[in-house]
PDB file of C-alpha atoms in Angstrom:
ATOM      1  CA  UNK A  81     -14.883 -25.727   0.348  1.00 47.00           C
ATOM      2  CA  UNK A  82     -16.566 -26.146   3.480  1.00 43.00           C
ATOM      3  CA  UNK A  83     -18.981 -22.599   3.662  1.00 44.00           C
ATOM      4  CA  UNK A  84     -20.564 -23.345   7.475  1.00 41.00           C
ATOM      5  CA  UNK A  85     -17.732 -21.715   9.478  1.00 41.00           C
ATOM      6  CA  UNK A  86     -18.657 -17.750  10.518  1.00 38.00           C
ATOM      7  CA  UNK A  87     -15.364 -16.099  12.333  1.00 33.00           C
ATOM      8  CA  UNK A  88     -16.531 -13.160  14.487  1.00 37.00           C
ATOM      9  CA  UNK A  89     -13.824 -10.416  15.927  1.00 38.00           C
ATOM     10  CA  UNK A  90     -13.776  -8.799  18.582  1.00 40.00           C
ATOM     11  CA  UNK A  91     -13.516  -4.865  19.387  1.00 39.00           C
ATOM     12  CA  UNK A  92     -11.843  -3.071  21.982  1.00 37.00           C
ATOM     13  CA  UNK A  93     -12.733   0.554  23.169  1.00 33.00           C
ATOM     14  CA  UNK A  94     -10.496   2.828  25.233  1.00 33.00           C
ATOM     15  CA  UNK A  95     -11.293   5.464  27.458  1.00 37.00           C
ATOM     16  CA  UNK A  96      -8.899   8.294  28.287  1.00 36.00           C
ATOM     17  CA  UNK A  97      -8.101   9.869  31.708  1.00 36.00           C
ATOM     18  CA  UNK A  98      -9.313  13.199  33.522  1.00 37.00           C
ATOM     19  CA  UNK A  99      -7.054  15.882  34.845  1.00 33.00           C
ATOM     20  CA  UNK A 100      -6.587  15.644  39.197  1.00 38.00           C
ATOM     21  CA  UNK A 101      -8.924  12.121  38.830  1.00 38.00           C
ATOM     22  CA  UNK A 102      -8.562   9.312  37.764  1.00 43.00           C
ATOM     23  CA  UNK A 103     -11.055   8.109  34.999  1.00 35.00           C
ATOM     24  CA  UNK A 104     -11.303   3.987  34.207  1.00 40.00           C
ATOM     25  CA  UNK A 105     -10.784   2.527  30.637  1.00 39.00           C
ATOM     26  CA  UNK A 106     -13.814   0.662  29.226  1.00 38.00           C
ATOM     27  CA  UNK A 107     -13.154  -1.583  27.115  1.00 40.00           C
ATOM     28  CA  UNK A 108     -16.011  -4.373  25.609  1.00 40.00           C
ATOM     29  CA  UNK A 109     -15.565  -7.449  23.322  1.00 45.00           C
ATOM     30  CA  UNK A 110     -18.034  -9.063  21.358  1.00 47.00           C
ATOM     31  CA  UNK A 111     -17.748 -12.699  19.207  1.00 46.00           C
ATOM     32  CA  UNK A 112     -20.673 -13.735  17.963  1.00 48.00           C
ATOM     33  CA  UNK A 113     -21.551 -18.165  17.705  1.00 50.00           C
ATOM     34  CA  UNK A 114     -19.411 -20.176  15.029  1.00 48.00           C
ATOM     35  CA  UNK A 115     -19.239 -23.455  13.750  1.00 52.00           C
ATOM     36  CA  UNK A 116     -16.075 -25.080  14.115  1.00 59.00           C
ATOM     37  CA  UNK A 117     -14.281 -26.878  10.767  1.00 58.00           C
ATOM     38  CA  UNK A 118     -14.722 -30.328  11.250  1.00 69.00           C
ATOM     39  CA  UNK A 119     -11.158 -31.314  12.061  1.00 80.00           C
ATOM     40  CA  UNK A 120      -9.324 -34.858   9.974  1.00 81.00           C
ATOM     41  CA  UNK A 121      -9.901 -36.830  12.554  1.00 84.00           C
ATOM     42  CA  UNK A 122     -13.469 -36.526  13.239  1.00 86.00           C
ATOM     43  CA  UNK A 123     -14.090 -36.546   9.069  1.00 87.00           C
ATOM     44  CA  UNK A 124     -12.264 -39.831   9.129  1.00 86.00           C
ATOM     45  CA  UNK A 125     -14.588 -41.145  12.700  1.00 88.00           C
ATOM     46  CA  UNK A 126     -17.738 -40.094  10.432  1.00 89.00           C
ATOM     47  CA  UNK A 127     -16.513 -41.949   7.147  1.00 93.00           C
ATOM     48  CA  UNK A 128     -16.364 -45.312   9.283  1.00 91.00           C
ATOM     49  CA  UNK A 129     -19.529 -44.947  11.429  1.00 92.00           C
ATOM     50  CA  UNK A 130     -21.994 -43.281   8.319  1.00 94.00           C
ATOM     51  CA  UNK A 131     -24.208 -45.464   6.667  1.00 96.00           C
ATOM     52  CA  UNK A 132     -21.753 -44.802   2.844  1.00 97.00           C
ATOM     53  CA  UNK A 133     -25.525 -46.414   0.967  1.00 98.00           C
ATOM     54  CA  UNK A 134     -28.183 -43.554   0.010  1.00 98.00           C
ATOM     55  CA  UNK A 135     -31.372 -44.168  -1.999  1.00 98.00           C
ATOM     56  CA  UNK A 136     -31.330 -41.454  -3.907  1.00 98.00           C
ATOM     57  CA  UNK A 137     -33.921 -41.486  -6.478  1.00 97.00           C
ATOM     58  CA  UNK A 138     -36.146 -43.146  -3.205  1.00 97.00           C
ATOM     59  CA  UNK A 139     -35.592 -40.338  -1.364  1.00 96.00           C
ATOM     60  CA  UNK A 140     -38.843 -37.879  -0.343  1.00 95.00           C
ATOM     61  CA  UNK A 141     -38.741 -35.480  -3.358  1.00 97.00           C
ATOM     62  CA  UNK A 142     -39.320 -31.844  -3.289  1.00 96.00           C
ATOM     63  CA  UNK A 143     -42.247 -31.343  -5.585  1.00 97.00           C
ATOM     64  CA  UNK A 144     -42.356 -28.227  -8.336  1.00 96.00           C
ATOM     65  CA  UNK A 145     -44.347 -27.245 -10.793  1.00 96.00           C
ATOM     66  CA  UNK A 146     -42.372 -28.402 -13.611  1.00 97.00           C
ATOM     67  CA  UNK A 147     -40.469 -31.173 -11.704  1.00 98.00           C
ATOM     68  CA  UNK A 148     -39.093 -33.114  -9.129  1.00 98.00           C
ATOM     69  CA  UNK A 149     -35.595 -33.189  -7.085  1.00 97.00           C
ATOM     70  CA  UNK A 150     -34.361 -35.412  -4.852  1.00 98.00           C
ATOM     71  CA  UNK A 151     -31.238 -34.449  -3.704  1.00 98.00           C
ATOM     72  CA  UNK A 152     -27.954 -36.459  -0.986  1.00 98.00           C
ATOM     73  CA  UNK A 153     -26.208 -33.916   0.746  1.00 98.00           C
ATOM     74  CA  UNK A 154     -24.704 -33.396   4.302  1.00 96.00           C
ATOM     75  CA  UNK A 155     -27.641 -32.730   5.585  1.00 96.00           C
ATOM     76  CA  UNK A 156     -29.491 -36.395   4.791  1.00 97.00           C
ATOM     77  CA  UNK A 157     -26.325 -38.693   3.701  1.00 97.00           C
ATOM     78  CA  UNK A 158     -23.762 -37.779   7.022  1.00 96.00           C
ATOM     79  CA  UNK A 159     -20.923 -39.239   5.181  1.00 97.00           C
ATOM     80  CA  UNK A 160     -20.820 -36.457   2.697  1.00 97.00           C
ATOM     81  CA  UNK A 161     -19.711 -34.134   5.809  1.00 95.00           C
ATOM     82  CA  UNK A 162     -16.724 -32.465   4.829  1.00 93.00           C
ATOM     83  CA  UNK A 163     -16.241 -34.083   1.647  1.00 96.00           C
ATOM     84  CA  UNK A 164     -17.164 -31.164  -0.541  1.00 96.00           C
ATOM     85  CA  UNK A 165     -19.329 -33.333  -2.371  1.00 98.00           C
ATOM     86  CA  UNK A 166     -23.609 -33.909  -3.071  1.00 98.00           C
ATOM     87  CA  UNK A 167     -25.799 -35.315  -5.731  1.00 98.00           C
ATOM     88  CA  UNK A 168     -29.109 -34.693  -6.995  1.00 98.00           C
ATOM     89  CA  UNK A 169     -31.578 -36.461  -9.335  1.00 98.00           C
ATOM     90  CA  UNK A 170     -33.354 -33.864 -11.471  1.00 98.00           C
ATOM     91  CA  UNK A 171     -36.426 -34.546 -13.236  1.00 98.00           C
ATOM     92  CA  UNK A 172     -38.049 -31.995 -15.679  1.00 98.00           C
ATOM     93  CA  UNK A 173     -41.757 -32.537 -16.871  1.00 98.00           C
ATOM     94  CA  UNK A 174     -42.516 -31.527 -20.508  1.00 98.00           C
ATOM     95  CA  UNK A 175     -42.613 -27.934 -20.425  1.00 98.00           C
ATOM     96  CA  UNK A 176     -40.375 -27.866 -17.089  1.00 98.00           C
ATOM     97  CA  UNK A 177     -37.774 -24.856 -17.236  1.00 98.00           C
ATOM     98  CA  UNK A 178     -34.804 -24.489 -13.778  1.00 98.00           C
ATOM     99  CA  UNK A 179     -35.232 -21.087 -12.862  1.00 97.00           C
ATOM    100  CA  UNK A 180     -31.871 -19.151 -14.330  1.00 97.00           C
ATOM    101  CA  UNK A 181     -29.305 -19.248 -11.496  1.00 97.00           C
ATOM    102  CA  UNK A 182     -26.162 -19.691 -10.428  1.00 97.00           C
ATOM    103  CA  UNK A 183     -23.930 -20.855  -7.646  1.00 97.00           C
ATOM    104  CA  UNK A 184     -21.137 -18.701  -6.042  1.00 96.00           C
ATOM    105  CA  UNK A 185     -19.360 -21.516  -4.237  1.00 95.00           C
ATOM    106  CA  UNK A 186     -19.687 -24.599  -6.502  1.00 97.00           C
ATOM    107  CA  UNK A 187     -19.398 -25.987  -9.781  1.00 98.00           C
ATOM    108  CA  UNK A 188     -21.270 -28.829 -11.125  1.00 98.00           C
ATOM    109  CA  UNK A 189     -21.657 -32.023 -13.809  1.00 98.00           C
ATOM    110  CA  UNK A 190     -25.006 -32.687 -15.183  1.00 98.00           C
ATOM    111  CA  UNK A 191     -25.196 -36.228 -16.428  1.00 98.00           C
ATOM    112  CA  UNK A 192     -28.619 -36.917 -19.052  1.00 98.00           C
ATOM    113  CA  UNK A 193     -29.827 -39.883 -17.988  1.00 98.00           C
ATOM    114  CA  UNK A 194     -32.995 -39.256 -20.674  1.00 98.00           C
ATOM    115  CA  UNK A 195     -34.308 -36.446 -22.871  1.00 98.00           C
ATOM    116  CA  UNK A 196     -33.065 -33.719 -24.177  1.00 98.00           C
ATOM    117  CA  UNK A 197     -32.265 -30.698 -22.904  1.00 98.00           C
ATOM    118  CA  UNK A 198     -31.384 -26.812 -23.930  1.00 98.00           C
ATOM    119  CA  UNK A 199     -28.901 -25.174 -21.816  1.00 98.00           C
ATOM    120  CA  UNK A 200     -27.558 -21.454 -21.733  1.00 98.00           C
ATOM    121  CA  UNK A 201     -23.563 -21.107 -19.683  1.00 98.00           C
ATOM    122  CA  UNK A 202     -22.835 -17.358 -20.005  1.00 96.00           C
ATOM    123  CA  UNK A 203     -19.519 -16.390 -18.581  1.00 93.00           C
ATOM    124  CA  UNK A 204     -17.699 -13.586 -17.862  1.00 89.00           C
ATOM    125  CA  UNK A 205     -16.543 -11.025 -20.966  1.00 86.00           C
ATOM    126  CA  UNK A 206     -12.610 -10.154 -20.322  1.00 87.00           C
ATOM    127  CA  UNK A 207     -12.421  -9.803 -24.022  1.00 89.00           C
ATOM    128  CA  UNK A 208     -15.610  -7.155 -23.657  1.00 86.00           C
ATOM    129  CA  UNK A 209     -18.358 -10.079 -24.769  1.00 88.00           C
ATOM    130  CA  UNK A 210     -20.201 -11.997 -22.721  1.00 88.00           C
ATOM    131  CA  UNK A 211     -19.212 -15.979 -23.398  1.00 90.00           C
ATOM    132  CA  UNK A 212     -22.808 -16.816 -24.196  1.00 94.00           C
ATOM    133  CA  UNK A 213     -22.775 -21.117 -24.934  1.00 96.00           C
ATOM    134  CA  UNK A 214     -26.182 -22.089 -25.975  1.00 98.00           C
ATOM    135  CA  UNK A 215     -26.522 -25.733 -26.403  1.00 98.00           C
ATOM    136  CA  UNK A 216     -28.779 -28.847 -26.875  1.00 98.00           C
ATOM    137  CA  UNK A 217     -27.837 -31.695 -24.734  1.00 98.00           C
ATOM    138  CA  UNK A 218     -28.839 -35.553 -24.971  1.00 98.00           C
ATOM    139  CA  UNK A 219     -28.750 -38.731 -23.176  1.00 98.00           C
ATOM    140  CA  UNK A 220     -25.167 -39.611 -22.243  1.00 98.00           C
ATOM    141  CA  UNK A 221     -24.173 -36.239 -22.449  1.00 98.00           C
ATOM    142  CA  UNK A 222     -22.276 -34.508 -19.795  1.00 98.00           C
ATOM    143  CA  UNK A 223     -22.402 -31.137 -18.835  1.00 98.00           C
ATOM    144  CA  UNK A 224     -20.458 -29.022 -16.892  1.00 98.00           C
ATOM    145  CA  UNK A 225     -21.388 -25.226 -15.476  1.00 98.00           C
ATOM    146  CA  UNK A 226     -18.457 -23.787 -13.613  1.00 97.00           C
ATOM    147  CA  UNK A 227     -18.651 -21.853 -10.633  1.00 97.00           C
ATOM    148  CA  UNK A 228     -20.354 -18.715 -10.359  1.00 96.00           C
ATOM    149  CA  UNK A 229     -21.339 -18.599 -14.171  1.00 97.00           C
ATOM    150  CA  UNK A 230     -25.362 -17.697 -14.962  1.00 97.00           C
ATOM    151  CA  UNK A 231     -26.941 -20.740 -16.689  1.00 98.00           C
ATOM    152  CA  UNK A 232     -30.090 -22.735 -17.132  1.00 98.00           C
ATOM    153  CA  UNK A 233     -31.662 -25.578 -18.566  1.00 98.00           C
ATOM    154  CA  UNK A 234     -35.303 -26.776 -20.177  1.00 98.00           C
ATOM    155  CA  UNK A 235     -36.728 -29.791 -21.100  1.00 98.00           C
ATOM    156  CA  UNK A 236     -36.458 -29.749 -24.964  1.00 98.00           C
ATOM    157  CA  UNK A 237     -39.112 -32.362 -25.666  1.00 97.00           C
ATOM    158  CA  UNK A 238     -43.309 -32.131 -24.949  1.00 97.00           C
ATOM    159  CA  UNK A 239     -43.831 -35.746 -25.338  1.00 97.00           C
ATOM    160  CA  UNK A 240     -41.156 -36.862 -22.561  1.00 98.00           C
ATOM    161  CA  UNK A 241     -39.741 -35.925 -19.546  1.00 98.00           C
ATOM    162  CA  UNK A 242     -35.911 -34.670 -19.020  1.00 98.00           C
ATOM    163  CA  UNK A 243     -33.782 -36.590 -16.264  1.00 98.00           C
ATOM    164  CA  UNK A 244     -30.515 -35.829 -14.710  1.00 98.00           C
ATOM    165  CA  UNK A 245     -27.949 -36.403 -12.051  1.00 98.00           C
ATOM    166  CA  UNK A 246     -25.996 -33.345 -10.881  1.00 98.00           C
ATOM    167  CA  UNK A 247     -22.867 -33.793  -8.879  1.00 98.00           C
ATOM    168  CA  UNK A 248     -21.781 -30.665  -6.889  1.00 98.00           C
ATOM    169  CA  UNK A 249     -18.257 -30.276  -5.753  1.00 98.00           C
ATOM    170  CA  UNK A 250     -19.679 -28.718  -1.822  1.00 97.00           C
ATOM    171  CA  UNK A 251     -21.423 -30.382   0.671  1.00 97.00           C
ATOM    172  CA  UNK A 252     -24.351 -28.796   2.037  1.00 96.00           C
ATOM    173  CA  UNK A 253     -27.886 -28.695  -0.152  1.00 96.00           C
ATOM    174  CA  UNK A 254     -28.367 -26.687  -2.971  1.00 94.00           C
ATOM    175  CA  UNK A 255     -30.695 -24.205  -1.203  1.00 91.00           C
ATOM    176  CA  UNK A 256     -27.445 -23.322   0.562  1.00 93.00           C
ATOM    177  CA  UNK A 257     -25.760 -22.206  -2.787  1.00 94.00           C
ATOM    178  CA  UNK A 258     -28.027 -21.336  -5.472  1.00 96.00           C
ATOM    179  CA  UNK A 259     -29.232 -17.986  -6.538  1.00 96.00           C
ATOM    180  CA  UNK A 260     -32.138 -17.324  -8.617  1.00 96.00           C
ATOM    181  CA  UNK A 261     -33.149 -14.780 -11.294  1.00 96.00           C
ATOM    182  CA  UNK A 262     -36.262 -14.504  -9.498  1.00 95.00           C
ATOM    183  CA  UNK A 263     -34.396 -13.382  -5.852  1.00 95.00           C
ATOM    184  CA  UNK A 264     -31.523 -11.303  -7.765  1.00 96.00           C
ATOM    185  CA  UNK A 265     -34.515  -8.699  -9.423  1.00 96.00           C
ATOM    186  CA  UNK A 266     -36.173  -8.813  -6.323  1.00 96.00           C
ATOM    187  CA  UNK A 267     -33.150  -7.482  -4.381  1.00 96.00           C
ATOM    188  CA  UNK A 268     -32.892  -4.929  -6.726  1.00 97.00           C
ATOM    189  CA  UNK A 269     -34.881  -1.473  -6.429  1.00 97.00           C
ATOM    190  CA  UNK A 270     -37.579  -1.401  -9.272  1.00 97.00           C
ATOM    191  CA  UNK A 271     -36.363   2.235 -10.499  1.00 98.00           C
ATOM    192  CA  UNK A 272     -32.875   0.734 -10.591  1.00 98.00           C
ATOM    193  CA  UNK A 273     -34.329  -1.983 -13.118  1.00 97.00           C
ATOM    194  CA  UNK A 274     -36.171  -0.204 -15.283  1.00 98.00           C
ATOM    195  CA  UNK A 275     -32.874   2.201 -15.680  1.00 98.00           C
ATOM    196  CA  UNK A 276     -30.607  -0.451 -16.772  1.00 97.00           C
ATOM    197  CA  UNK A 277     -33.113  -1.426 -19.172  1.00 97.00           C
ATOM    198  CA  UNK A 278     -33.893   1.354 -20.130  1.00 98.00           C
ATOM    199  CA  UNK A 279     -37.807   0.434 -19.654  1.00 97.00           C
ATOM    200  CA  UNK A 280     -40.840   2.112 -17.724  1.00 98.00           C
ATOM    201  CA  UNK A 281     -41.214   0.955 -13.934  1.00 97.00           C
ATOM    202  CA  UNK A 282     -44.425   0.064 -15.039  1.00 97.00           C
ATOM    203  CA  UNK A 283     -42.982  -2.627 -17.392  1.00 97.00           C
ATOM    204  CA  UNK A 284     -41.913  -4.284 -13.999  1.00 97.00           C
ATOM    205  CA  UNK A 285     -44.959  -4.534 -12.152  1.00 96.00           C
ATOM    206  CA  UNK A 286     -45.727  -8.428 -13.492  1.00 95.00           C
ATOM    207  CA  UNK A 287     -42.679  -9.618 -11.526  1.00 95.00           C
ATOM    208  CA  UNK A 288     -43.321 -12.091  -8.738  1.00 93.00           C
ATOM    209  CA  UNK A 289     -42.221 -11.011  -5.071  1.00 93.00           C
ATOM    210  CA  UNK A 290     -42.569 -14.626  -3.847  1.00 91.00           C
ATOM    211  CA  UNK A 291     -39.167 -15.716  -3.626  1.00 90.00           C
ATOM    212  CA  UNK A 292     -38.293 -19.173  -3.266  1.00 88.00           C
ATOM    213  CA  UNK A 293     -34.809 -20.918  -2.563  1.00 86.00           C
ATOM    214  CA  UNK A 294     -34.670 -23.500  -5.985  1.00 90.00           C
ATOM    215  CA  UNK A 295     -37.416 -23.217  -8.553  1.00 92.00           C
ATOM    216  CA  UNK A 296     -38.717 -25.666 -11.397  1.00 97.00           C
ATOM    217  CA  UNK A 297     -41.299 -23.760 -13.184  1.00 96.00           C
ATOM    218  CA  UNK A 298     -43.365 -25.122 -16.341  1.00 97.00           C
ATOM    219  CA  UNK A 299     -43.956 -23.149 -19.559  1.00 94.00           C
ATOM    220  CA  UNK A 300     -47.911 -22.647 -19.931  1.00 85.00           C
TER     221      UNK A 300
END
């Protein structure tokens, strides 16, 4: 799915007409700037002139507190364009913890290269549950969180660090599609909050407002 196109429409206003004169129709349009879909022939131009060799895990990382990810996407690997496709090598410190997020446009397969890992994948409830899959996960192991569902994952081990690759089935960096616990309680009203859970306002005020796009934090 490519998600860079924005379609604007345009509006149309009528005026009517006085009695004995005659009164003009204004009318005004508006379209705001879009980004065309890259059309067959220009994917299949950029899959013969793009470099198809990326050094991923050489790549400048973005530096956390509990981690490290390097990540080949449209944006730094050309030949991904339009191939609903990008990669990421994740590494977790001991103690590291990915902020609890999701992704509303894109699945993905987390391959453990090394360490172990706990996961959460909660779903949706359409027998009036919530699917709640709670899970340890090795190296080898493959896991897959499916569009859209709420999940997370820790390093499991203090004495070594975690390691993944994550394969995304869109394009454009992860910043572009991920959505953090951290931004979602933020967006909400405090009062609104503490309703739902039935807790003081109060209760709330430790939250961070600092909202950032893709967070590794570390347990302290």
């Amino acid at each position: 799915m490519n998600r860079r196109a924005a379609i604007g429409t345009g509006a149309a206003v009528l005026g009517g007409a006085a009695l004995g004169a005659g009164l003009t129709a204004a009318a005004a349009c508006a379209e705001p700037a879009r980004t065309e879909l890259p059309s067959a022939g220009s994917i299949d131009s950029n899959l013969n002139k793009s470099a198809h060799l990326f050094h991923l895990t050489a790549a400048e990382p973005d530096h956390y507190e509990g981690g490290t990810l390097q990540g080949a996407h449209e944006q730094n690997f050309p030949v991904l364009a339009g191939q609903n496709g990008a990669a990421y090598f994740v590494r977790l410190e001991p103690g590291g913890v990915r902020e609890p997020h999701w992704h509303p446009t894109a699945w993905e397969l987390n391959y453990h290269i090394s360490g172990s890992a706990k996961w959460t994948v909660m779903g949706t409830h359409p027998d009036g549950s919530y699917h709640n899959d709670v899970f340890e996960a090795h190296a080898g192991d493959l896991v897959f969180a499916p569009q859209g569902f709420f999940h997370y994952f820790e390093n499991a081990r203090a004495d070594a660090p975690l390691e993944l690759l994550i394969i995304f089935n869109t394009s454009a960096p992860e910043t572009s599609d991920d959505i953090g616990i951290l931004a979602a309680l933020n967006s909400i009203p405090r009062e609104v909050t503490a309703t739902v859970l039935g807790i003081p306002v109060s209760a709330l005020d430790g939250i961070p407002t600092e909202i950032k796009p893709v967070v590794i934090a570390k347990r302290h």
